[in-house]
Amino acid sequence: DAKTTQPPSMDCAEGRAANLPCNHSTISGNEYVYWYRQIHSQGPQYIIHGLKNNETNEMASLIITEDRKSSTLILPHATLRDTAVYYCIVRVALGYQKVTFGIGTKLQVIP
Amino acid sequence: GAGVSQSPRYKVAKRGQDVALRCDPISGHVSLFWYQQALGQGPEFLTYFQNEAQLDKSGLPSDRFFAERPEGSVSTLKIQRTQQEDSAVYLCASGFLGASTDTQYFGPGTRLTVL
């Protein structure tokens, strides 16, 4: 069973910020939150990950609540190319751990 | 640089045929994963290799599914006596082991259709 829950779909206007929520209430102390996205007909692509501090890279920002039970992926200025399925997963950062993807959130960016 | 490649990209098989799907991971990557993705679903774990050792095959749905990575690089997923329920996209991912991010890099997948 997936360790995370996400809304099945969301819409966002082009140029606006897309905020994608994820609940992971059973996250363990050594587990990180990872985000991947999958554009149609492609393999999943890594976006960002974090433990407890907020993280930012060239693609997105990740906000993790203080209790670490939920997080939000932020795409600051969504473009049509950001239309994809976004997966939130939790896993240990180093070493092997079987990953469960769940069904993710289908983000539709609207012109 | 070169990413993970998979071949063929598309495969159509008649029910009962055997198929072999190939994955070429990024050079130097120790970890290799196979996933099965049904239409409208997220990727489902099949099996995991660390170099040539298959450390976890708990996700393989039946004994018709077999995976190997004999030299620790290229991997092959074989499905014997294919059934219609095997129709899916099969994804391969590779990664470093012990790197600070240890992210998985995915290939484009092989879409298998069993008629």
Short mmCIF file of C-alpha atoms in Angstrom, two decimals:
data_model
loop_
_atom_site.label_atom_id
_atom_site.label_comp_id
_atom_site.label_asym_id
_atom_site.label_seq_id
_atom_site.Cartn_x
_atom_site.Cartn_y
_atom_site.Cartn_z
CA ASP A 1 0.00 0.00 0.00
CA ALA A 2 1.14 3.53 -0.80
CA LYS A 3 2.44 5.48 2.18
CA THR A 4 1.13 8.72 0.71
CA THR A 5 -2.21 10.16 -0.35
CA GLN A 6 -2.67 12.75 -3.06
CA PRO A 7 -5.68 14.28 -4.80
CA PRO A 8 -6.29 12.47 -8.09
CA SER A 9 -6.39 15.61 -10.20
CA MET A 10 -5.85 19.37 -10.16
CA ASP A 11 -6.05 22.26 -12.62
CA CYS A 12 -3.80 25.29 -12.72
CA ALA A 13 -3.82 28.35 -14.94
CA GLU A 14 -0.71 28.86 -17.03
CA GLY A 15 1.70 31.28 -15.35
CA ARG A 16 0.23 30.76 -11.90
CA ALA A 17 1.75 28.74 -9.08
CA ALA A 18 0.74 25.11 -8.88
CA ASN A 19 0.56 23.78 -5.33
CA LEU A 20 0.35 20.00 -5.12
CA PRO A 21 -0.38 18.55 -1.67
CA CYS A 22 0.67 15.20 -0.27
CA ASN A 23 -0.19 13.51 3.01
CA HIS A 24 2.29 11.10 4.56
CA SER A 25 1.12 10.79 8.15
CA THR A 26 3.01 7.52 8.81
CA ILE A 27 6.39 8.77 7.62
CA SER A 28 9.33 7.45 9.63
CA GLY A 29 12.12 9.58 11.03
CA ASN A 30 14.64 8.41 8.46
CA GLU A 31 12.35 8.67 5.45
CA TYR A 32 12.56 11.46 2.95
CA VAL A 33 9.80 12.88 0.79
CA TYR A 34 10.54 12.51 -2.92
CA TRP A 35 8.60 13.95 -5.83
CA TYR A 36 8.61 12.60 -9.36
CA ARG A 37 6.54 13.54 -12.37
CA GLN A 38 5.55 11.58 -15.44
CA ILE A 39 4.76 13.34 -18.66
CA HIS A 40 2.60 11.37 -21.06
CA SER A 41 4.41 8.43 -22.69
CA GLN A 42 7.63 9.05 -20.78
CA GLY A 43 9.23 7.49 -17.72
CA PRO A 44 8.97 9.26 -14.36
CA GLN A 45 11.41 12.13 -13.81
CA TYR A 46 12.91 13.10 -10.45
CA ILE A 47 11.95 16.61 -9.28
CA ILE A 48 13.07 17.18 -5.70
CA HIS A 49 13.35 15.58 -2.29
CA GLY A 50 13.63 16.68 1.34
CA LEU A 51 13.73 15.49 4.93
CA LYS A 52 12.35 18.28 7.10
CA ASN A 53 13.64 21.57 5.75
CA ASN A 54 12.10 23.33 2.82
CA GLU A 55 13.99 22.71 -0.40
CA THR A 56 14.21 24.57 -3.69
CA ASN A 57 15.84 23.76 -6.99
CA GLU A 58 15.51 24.94 -10.56
CA MET A 59 12.34 22.93 -11.08
CA ALA A 60 10.30 23.39 -7.92
CA SER A 61 10.06 24.08 -4.21
CA LEU A 62 9.15 21.57 -1.53
CA ILE A 63 7.48 22.68 1.68
CA ILE A 64 7.33 20.08 4.47
CA THR A 65 5.23 20.72 7.56
CA GLU A 66 6.94 20.81 10.92
CA ASP A 67 5.39 17.50 11.98
CA ARG A 68 6.43 16.04 8.59
CA LYS A 69 3.00 14.54 8.07
CA SER A 70 2.35 16.47 4.89
CA SER A 71 4.13 18.40 2.19
CA THR A 72 3.44 20.62 -0.80
CA LEU A 73 5.24 20.71 -4.11
CA ILE A 74 5.20 24.17 -5.63
CA LEU A 75 5.74 24.91 -9.30
CA PRO A 76 6.08 28.70 -9.14
CA HIS A 77 5.05 29.57 -12.70
CA ALA A 78 3.29 26.63 -14.30
CA THR A 79 3.63 26.16 -18.05
CA LEU A 80 1.78 23.86 -20.40
CA ARG A 81 4.82 21.57 -20.34
CA ASP A 82 4.22 20.98 -16.63
CA THR A 83 1.05 19.03 -17.45
CA ALA A 84 1.86 15.60 -16.04
CA VAL A 85 1.13 13.12 -13.27
CA TYR A 86 2.99 14.05 -10.09
CA TYR A 87 3.97 11.34 -7.62
CA CYS A 88 4.83 11.90 -3.98
CA ILE A 89 6.68 9.00 -2.33
CA VAL A 90 8.49 8.44 0.93
CA ARG A 91 11.62 6.38 1.25
CA VAL A 92 14.96 6.24 2.98
CA ALA A 93 17.56 8.37 1.23
CA LEU A 94 20.37 5.87 1.10
CA GLY A 95 20.32 2.20 0.38
CA TYR A 96 17.58 0.04 -1.02
CA GLN A 97 13.93 0.39 -0.17
CA LYS A 98 11.04 -0.80 -2.27
CA VAL A 99 9.10 2.20 -3.48
CA THR A 100 5.33 2.43 -3.86
CA PHE A 101 4.18 5.14 -6.27
CA GLY A 102 0.42 5.26 -5.84
CA ILE A 103 -1.70 6.89 -8.54
CA GLY A 104 -0.34 10.42 -8.13
CA THR A 105 -1.98 13.74 -9.01
CA LYS A 106 -2.83 14.52 -12.61
CA LEU A 107 -1.98 18.21 -13.02
CA GLN A 108 -3.59 19.92 -15.99
CA VAL A 109 -2.16 23.35 -16.82
CA ILE A 110 -4.77 25.40 -18.62
CA PRO A 111 -3.87 28.12 -21.16
CA GLY B 1 24.90 12.22 -21.33
CA ALA B 2 23.10 9.03 -22.22
CA GLY B 3 20.14 8.13 -20.07
CA VAL B 4 18.45 4.83 -19.42
CA SER B 5 17.39 3.19 -22.65
CA GLN B 6 14.88 0.42 -23.19
CA SER B 7 14.12 -1.73 -26.18
CA PRO B 8 11.90 -2.36 -27.89
CA ARG B 9 9.74 0.71 -27.21
CA TYR B 10 6.66 -1.18 -28.36
CA LYS B 11 5.98 -4.89 -28.44
CA VAL B 12 2.89 -6.72 -29.61
CA ALA B 13 2.67 -10.37 -28.68
CA LYS B 14 0.09 -13.06 -29.20
CA ARG B 15 -1.17 -14.70 -26.06
CA GLY B 16 1.13 -17.54 -25.14
CA GLN B 17 4.25 -16.08 -26.72
CA ASP B 18 7.42 -15.40 -24.77
CA VAL B 19 8.85 -11.86 -24.76
CA ALA B 20 12.14 -10.33 -23.66
CA LEU B 21 12.47 -6.68 -22.73
CA ARG B 22 15.88 -5.04 -22.50
CA CYS B 23 17.15 -2.27 -20.25
CA ASP B 24 20.44 -0.43 -20.68
CA PRO B 25 21.07 1.52 -17.47
CA ILE B 26 23.26 4.57 -17.10
CA SER B 27 26.90 3.50 -17.06
CA GLY B 28 28.18 2.94 -13.55
CA HIS B 29 24.80 2.70 -11.91
CA VAL B 30 24.70 -0.06 -9.33
CA SER B 31 20.96 -0.21 -8.70
CA LEU B 32 18.45 -1.34 -11.28
CA PHE B 33 14.69 -1.57 -10.88
CA TRP B 34 11.88 -2.93 -13.02
CA TYR B 35 8.34 -1.60 -12.71
CA GLN B 36 5.04 -2.48 -14.35
CA GLN B 37 2.61 0.34 -15.09
CA ALA B 38 -0.95 -0.43 -16.07
CA LEU B 39 -3.03 2.20 -17.84
CA GLY B 40 -4.02 4.99 -15.46
CA GLN B 41 -2.01 3.58 -12.57
CA GLY B 42 1.33 4.43 -11.01
CA PRO B 43 4.38 2.24 -11.52
CA GLU B 44 4.28 -1.01 -9.55
CA PHE B 45 7.56 -2.47 -8.32
CA LEU B 46 8.61 -5.77 -9.86
CA THR B 47 12.22 -6.45 -8.93
CA TYR B 48 15.51 -4.89 -7.83
CA PHE B 49 19.14 -5.62 -8.69
CA GLN B 50 22.28 -4.46 -6.99
CA ASN B 51 24.96 -5.08 -9.57
CA GLU B 52 24.28 -8.64 -10.77
CA ALA B 53 22.52 -9.74 -7.60
CA GLN B 54 18.74 -9.82 -7.61
CA LEU B 55 18.02 -8.71 -4.08
CA ASP B 56 14.27 -8.35 -4.24
CA LYS B 57 11.88 -10.05 -6.62
CA SER B 58 8.84 -9.84 -4.41
CA GLY B 59 6.89 -7.80 -6.95
CA LEU B 60 7.04 -10.31 -9.79
CA PRO B 61 3.39 -11.32 -10.28
CA SER B 62 3.98 -14.94 -11.23
CA ASP B 63 6.66 -17.47 -12.08
CA ARG B 64 6.16 -16.53 -15.72
CA PHE B 65 8.16 -13.39 -15.02
CA PHE B 66 11.93 -13.66 -14.84
CA ALA B 67 14.61 -10.97 -14.73
CA GLU B 68 18.37 -11.15 -15.00
CA ARG B 69 21.38 -8.85 -14.99
CA PRO B 70 24.26 -11.28 -15.48
CA GLU B 71 27.14 -8.81 -15.77
CA GLY B 72 25.77 -6.08 -13.59
CA SER B 73 24.88 -3.73 -16.41
CA VAL B 74 22.26 -4.62 -19.03
CA SER B 75 19.13 -6.28 -17.69
CA THR B 76 16.46 -8.35 -19.37
CA LEU B 77 12.91 -8.92 -18.18
CA LYS B 78 11.43 -12.06 -19.67
CA ILE B 79 7.76 -12.95 -19.64
CA GLN B 80 6.84 -16.48 -20.61
CA ARG B 81 3.48 -17.55 -22.02
CA THR B 82 2.17 -14.00 -22.07
CA GLN B 83 -1.41 -13.32 -20.99
CA GLN B 84 -3.66 -10.37 -21.77
CA GLU B 85 -3.30 -9.09 -18.21
CA ASP B 86 0.43 -8.67 -18.86
CA SER B 87 -0.36 -5.76 -21.18
CA ALA B 88 1.28 -2.72 -19.60
CA VAL B 89 4.24 -0.39 -19.83
CA TYR B 90 7.37 -1.90 -18.34
CA LEU B 91 9.72 0.69 -16.89
CA CYS B 92 13.36 0.28 -15.99
CA ALA B 93 15.18 2.63 -13.62
CA SER B 94 18.79 2.80 -12.48
CA GLY B 95 20.65 4.70 -9.82
CA PHE B 96 23.80 5.07 -7.78
CA LEU B 97 23.86 3.35 -4.44
CA GLY B 98 24.96 5.45 -1.54
CA ALA B 99 24.85 8.77 -3.37
CA SER B 100 23.44 11.67 -1.43
CA THR B 101 20.24 11.75 -3.41
CA ASP B 102 20.10 8.15 -4.60
CA THR B 103 17.40 9.07 -7.10
CA GLN B 104 16.14 6.70 -9.71
CA TYR B 105 16.56 7.57 -13.37
CA PHE B 106 13.85 6.06 -15.51
CA GLY B 107 13.88 4.88 -19.07
CA PRO B 108 11.04 5.62 -21.51
CA GLY B 109 9.48 2.21 -20.99
CA THR B 110 8.39 -0.64 -23.23
CA ARG B 111 4.70 -0.79 -24.02
CA LEU B 112 3.64 -4.44 -24.22
CA THR B 113 0.34 -5.33 -25.80
CA VAL B 114 -0.80 -8.94 -25.61
CA LEU B 115 -3.52 -9.88 -28.06
#
